[in-house]
Short mmCIF file of C-alpha atoms in Angstrom, two decimals:
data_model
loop_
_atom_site.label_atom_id
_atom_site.label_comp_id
_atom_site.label_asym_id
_atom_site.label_seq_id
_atom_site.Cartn_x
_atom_site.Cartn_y
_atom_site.Cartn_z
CA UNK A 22 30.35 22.28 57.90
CA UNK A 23 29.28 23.90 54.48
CA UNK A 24 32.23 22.39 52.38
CA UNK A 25 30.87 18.62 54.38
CA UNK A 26 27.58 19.34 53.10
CA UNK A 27 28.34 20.17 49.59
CA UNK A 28 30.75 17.13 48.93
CA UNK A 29 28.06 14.90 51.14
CA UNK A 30 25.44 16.42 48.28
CA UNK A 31 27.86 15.74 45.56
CA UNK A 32 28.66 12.08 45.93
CA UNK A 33 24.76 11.59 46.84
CA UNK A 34 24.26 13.37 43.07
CA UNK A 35 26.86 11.17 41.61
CA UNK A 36 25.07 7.58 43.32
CA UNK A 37 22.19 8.71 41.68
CA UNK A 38 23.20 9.63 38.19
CA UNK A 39 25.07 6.06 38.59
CA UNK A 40 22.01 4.46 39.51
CA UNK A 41 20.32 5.70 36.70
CA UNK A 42 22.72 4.84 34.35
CA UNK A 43 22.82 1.13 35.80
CA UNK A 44 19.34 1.25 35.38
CA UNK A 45 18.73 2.28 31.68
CA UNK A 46 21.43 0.50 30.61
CA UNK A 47 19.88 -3.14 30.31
CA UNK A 48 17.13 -1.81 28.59
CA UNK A 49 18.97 -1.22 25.75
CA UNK A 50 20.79 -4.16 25.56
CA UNK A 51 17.85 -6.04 25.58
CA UNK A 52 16.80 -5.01 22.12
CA UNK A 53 17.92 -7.01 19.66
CA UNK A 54 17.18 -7.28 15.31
CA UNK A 55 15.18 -10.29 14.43
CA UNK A 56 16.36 -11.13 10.88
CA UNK A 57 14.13 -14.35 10.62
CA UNK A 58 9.94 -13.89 9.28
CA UNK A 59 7.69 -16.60 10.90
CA UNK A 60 4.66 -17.20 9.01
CA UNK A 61 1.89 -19.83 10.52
CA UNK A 62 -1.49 -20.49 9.01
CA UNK A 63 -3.37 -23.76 8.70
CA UNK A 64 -4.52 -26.05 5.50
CA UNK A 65 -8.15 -27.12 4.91
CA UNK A 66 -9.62 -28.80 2.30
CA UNK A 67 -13.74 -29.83 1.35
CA UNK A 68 -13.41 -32.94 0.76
CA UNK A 69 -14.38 -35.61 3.18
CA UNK A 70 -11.01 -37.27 3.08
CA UNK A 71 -8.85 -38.98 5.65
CA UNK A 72 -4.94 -38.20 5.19
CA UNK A 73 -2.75 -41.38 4.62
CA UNK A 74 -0.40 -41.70 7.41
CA UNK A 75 3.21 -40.35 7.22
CA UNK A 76 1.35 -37.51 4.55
CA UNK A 77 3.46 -34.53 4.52
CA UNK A 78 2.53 -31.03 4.36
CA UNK A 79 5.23 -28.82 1.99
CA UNK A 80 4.93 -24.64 2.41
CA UNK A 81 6.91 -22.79 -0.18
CA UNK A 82 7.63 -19.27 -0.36
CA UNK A 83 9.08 -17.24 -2.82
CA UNK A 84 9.28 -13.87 -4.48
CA UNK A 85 6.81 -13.95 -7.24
CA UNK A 86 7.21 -10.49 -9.01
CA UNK A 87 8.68 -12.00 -12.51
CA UNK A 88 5.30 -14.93 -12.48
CA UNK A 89 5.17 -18.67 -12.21
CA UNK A 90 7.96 -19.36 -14.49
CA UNK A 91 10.39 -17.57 -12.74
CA UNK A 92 9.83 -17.50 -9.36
CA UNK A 93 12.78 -17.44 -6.78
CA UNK A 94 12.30 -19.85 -3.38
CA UNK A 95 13.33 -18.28 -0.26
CA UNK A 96 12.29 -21.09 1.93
CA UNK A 97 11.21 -24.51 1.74
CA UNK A 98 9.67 -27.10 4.34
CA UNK A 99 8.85 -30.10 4.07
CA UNK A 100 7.06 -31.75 7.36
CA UNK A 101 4.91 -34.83 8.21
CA UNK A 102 1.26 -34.54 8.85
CA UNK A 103 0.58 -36.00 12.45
CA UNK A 104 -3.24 -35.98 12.03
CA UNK A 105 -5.58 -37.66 9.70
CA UNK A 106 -8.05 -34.63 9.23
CA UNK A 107 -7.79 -30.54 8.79
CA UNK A 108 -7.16 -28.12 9.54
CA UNK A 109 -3.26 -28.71 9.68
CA UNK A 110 -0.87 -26.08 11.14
CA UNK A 111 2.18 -25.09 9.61
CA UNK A 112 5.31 -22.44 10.17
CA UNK A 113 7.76 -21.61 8.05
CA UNK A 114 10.78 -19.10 8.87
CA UNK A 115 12.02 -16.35 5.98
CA UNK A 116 15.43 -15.11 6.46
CA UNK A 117 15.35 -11.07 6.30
CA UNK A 118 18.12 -10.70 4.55
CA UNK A 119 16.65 -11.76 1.31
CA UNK A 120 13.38 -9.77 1.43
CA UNK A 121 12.83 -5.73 0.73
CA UNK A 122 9.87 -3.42 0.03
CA UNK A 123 9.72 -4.06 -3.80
CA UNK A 124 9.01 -7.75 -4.80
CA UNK A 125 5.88 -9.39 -4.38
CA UNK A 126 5.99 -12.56 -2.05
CA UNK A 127 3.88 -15.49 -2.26
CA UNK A 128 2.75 -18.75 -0.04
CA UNK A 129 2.42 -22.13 -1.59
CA UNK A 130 1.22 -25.54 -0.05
CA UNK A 131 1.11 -28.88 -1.26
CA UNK A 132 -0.30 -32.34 1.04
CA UNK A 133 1.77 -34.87 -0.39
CA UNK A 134 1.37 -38.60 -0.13
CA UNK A 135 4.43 -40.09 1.65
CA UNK A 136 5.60 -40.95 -1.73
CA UNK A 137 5.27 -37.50 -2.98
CA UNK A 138 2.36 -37.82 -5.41
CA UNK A 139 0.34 -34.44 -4.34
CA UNK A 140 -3.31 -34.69 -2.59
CA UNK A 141 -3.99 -31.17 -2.66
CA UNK A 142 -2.73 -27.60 -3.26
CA UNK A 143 -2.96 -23.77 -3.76
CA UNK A 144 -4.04 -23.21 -6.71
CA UNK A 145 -2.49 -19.80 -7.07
CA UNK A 146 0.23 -18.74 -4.45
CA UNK A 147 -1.42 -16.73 -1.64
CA UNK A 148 0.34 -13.33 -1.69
CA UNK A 149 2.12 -12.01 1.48
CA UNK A 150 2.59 -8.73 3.56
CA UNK A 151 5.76 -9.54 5.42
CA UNK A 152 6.15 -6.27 7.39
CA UNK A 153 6.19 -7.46 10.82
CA UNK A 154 8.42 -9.82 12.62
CA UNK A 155 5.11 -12.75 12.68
CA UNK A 156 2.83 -12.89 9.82
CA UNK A 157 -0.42 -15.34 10.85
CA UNK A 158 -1.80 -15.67 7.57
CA UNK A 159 -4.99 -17.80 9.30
CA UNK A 160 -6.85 -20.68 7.37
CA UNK A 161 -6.08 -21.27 3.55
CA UNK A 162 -8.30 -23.92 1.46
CA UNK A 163 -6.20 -26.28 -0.77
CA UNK A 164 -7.98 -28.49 -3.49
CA UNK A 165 -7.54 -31.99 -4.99
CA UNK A 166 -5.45 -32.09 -8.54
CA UNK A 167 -4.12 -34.36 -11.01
CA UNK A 168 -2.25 -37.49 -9.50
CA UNK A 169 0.78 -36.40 -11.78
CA UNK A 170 0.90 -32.92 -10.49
CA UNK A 171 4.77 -32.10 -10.39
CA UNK A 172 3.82 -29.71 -7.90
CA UNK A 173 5.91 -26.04 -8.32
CA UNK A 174 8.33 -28.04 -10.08
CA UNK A 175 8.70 -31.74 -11.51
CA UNK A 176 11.97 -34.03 -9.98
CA UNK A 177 14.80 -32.59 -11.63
CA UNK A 178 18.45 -34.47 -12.07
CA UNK A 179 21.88 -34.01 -10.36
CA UNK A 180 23.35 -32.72 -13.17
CA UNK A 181 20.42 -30.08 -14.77
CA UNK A 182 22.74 -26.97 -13.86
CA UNK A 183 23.56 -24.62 -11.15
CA UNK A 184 22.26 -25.61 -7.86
CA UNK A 185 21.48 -22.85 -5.59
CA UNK A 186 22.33 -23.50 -1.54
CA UNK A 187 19.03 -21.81 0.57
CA UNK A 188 20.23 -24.26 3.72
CA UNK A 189 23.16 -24.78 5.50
CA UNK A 190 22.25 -27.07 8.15
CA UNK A 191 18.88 -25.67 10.04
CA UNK A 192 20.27 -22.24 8.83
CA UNK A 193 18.79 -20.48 6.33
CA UNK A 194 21.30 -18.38 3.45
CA UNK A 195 21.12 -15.29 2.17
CA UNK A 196 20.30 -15.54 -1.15
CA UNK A 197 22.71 -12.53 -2.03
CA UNK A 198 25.59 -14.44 -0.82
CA UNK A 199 24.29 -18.22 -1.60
CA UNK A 200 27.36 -21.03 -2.21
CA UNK A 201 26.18 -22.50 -5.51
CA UNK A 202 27.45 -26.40 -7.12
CA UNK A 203 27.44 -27.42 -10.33
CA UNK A 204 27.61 -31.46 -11.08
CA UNK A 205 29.21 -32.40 -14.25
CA UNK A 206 28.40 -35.61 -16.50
CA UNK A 207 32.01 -36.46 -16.27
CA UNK A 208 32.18 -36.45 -12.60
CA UNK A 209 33.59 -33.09 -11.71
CA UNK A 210 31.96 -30.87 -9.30
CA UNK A 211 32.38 -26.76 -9.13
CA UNK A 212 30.89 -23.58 -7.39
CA UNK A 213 31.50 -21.21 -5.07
CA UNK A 214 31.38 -20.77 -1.89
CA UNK A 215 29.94 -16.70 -2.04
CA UNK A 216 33.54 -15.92 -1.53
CA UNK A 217 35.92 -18.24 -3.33
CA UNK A 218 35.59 -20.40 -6.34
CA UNK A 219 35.66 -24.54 -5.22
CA UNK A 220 36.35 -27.32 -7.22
CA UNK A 221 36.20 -31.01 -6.35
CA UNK A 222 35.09 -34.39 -7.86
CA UNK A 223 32.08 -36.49 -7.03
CA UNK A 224 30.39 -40.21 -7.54
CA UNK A 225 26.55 -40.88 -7.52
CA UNK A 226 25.64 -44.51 -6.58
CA UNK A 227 21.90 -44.54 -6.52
CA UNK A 228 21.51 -42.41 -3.73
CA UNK A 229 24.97 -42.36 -1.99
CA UNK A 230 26.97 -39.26 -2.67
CA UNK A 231 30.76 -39.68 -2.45
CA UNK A 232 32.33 -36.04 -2.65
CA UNK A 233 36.50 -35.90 -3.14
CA UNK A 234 39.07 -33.45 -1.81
CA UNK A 235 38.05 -30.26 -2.34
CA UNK A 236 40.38 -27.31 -3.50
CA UNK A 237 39.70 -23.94 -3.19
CA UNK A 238 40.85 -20.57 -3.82
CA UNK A 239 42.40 -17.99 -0.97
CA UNK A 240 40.78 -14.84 -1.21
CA UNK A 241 39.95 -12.86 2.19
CA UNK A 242 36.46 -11.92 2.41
CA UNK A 243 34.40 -10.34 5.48
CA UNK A 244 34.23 -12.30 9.05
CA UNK A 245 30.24 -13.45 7.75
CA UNK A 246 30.91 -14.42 3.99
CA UNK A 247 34.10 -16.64 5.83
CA UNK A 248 32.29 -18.09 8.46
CA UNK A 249 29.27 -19.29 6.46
CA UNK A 250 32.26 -20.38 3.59
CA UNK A 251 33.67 -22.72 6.19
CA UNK A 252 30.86 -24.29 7.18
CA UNK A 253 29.40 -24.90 3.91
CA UNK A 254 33.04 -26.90 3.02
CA UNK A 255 33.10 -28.83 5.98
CA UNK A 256 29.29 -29.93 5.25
CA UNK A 257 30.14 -30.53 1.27
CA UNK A 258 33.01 -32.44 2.82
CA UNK A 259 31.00 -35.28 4.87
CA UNK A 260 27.66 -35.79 2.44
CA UNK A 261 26.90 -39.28 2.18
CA UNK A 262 23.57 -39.04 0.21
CA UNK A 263 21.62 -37.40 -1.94
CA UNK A 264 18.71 -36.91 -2.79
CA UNK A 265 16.50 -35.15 -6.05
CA UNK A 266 12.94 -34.55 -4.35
CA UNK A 267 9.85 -33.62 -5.77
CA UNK A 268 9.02 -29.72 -5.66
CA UNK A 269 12.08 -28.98 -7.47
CA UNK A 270 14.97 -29.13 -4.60
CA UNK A 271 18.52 -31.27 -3.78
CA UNK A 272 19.03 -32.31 -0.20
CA UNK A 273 22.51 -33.36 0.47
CA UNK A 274 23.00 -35.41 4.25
CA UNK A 275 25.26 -37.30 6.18
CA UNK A 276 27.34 -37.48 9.15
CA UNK A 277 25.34 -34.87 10.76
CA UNK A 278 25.24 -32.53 8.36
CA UNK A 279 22.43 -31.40 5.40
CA UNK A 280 22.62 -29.00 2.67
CA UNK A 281 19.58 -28.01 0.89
CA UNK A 282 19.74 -26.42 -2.57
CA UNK A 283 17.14 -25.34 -5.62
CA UNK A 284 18.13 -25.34 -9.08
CA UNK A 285 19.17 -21.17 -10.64
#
């Protein structure tokens, strides 16, 4: 009757130590690493001006240590205003991977008309403390400037240098592992991918973009660096257009896909 009791006592131990185990368990799986920064705020201005429709609102943010001249963009958007009057909301997301504790990060906004020409801006970028997974940086006042503004930078061309990829579709890169392109006078078209070197050739017809067979080399990198390789090809691949906007960045579309890039 003893020997009953102690095995009876036993497997009741073991249900429970189970049970517990089943129960902690989810817990932990449930935590995950958020490796994107949200930042919202809002725009207002003085003036007593109604917005144009179809104005856009562009955020900018970028790691500001070295000054104006040499700033480096971590993320760009560029959105349409759907009201005539402040204060206007905004978000923009910051990938993780490209921020640490030692550069200093700033905001920038620009209203643009729907042509581009800016309405208003920051007059000095508005300086960040990313150190939480949300950052609500509340209202910010934007003022009126020249009509030939070029903003943080003027239009640039195709073929100015090394362009910099900081989107792969809605995605936003690394900028430690960032495919780059280079667009030659004569028509040729180079980079790499962040693990292999590419080469190609490419025709500009106003806007159109006609990209040819691309070639690459075979190196073996990790799963990530391969992954994001492929799908940066197989976008470069099926571009259709392009286009050289104001602010200083090249957004490459078609067939579904969109690259977005800023000159180095």
């Amino acid at each position: 009757m003893t020997v009953k009791c102690n095995l009876l006592l036993a497997s009741a131990a073991l249900a429970m130590s189970l049970s517990a185990c089943a129960t902690i368990q989810p817990a932990a799986e449930s935590s995950e690493v958020v490796l994107v920064e949200r930042i919202t705020g809002a725009l207002s201005y003085r003036e007593r001006i109604a917005l144009p429709p179809e104005a856009q609102v562009e955020i900018v943010v970028s790691d500001i240590t070295l000054g104006r001249n040499q700033e480096l963009i971590l993320s760009r958007t560029m959105n349409t205003i759907g009201q005539a009057s402040p204060p206007i909301p905004f978000s923009i997301d910051v990938s993780k991977l490209n921020l640490s504790d030692g550069p200093l990060y700033g905001l920038r906004a620009f209203i643009r008309e729907p042509d581009g020409t800016i309405l208003f801006r920051t007059s000095e970028p508005f300086l960040l403390d990313l150190r939480s997974e949300t950052v609500d940086i509340g209202d910010i006042r934007v003022s009126t400037t020249s009509p030939d503004d070029p903003g943080l930078a003027g239009i640039p061309d195709l073929q100015d240098g090394e362009w910099r990829v900081t989107q792969i579709g809605g995605d936003v890169v690394a900028q430690i592992s960032a495919p780059t392109m280079t667009f030659t006078a004569d028509g040729r078209l180079y980079g790499s991918t962040s693990c292999n070197r590419f080469s190609s050739s490419y025709g500009l017809d106003g806007n159109s973009l006609e990209v040819g067979n691309v070639a690459a080399t075979k190196r073996a990198c990790e799963a990530g660096l391969m992954q994001q390789e492929r799908r940066f090809l197989d976008a470069l691949s099926l571009i259709e257009n392009a286009s050289l906007e104001a602010g200083g960045f090249l957004v490459l579309s078609g067939n579904g896909q969109r690259l977005v890039a800023v000159l180095n």
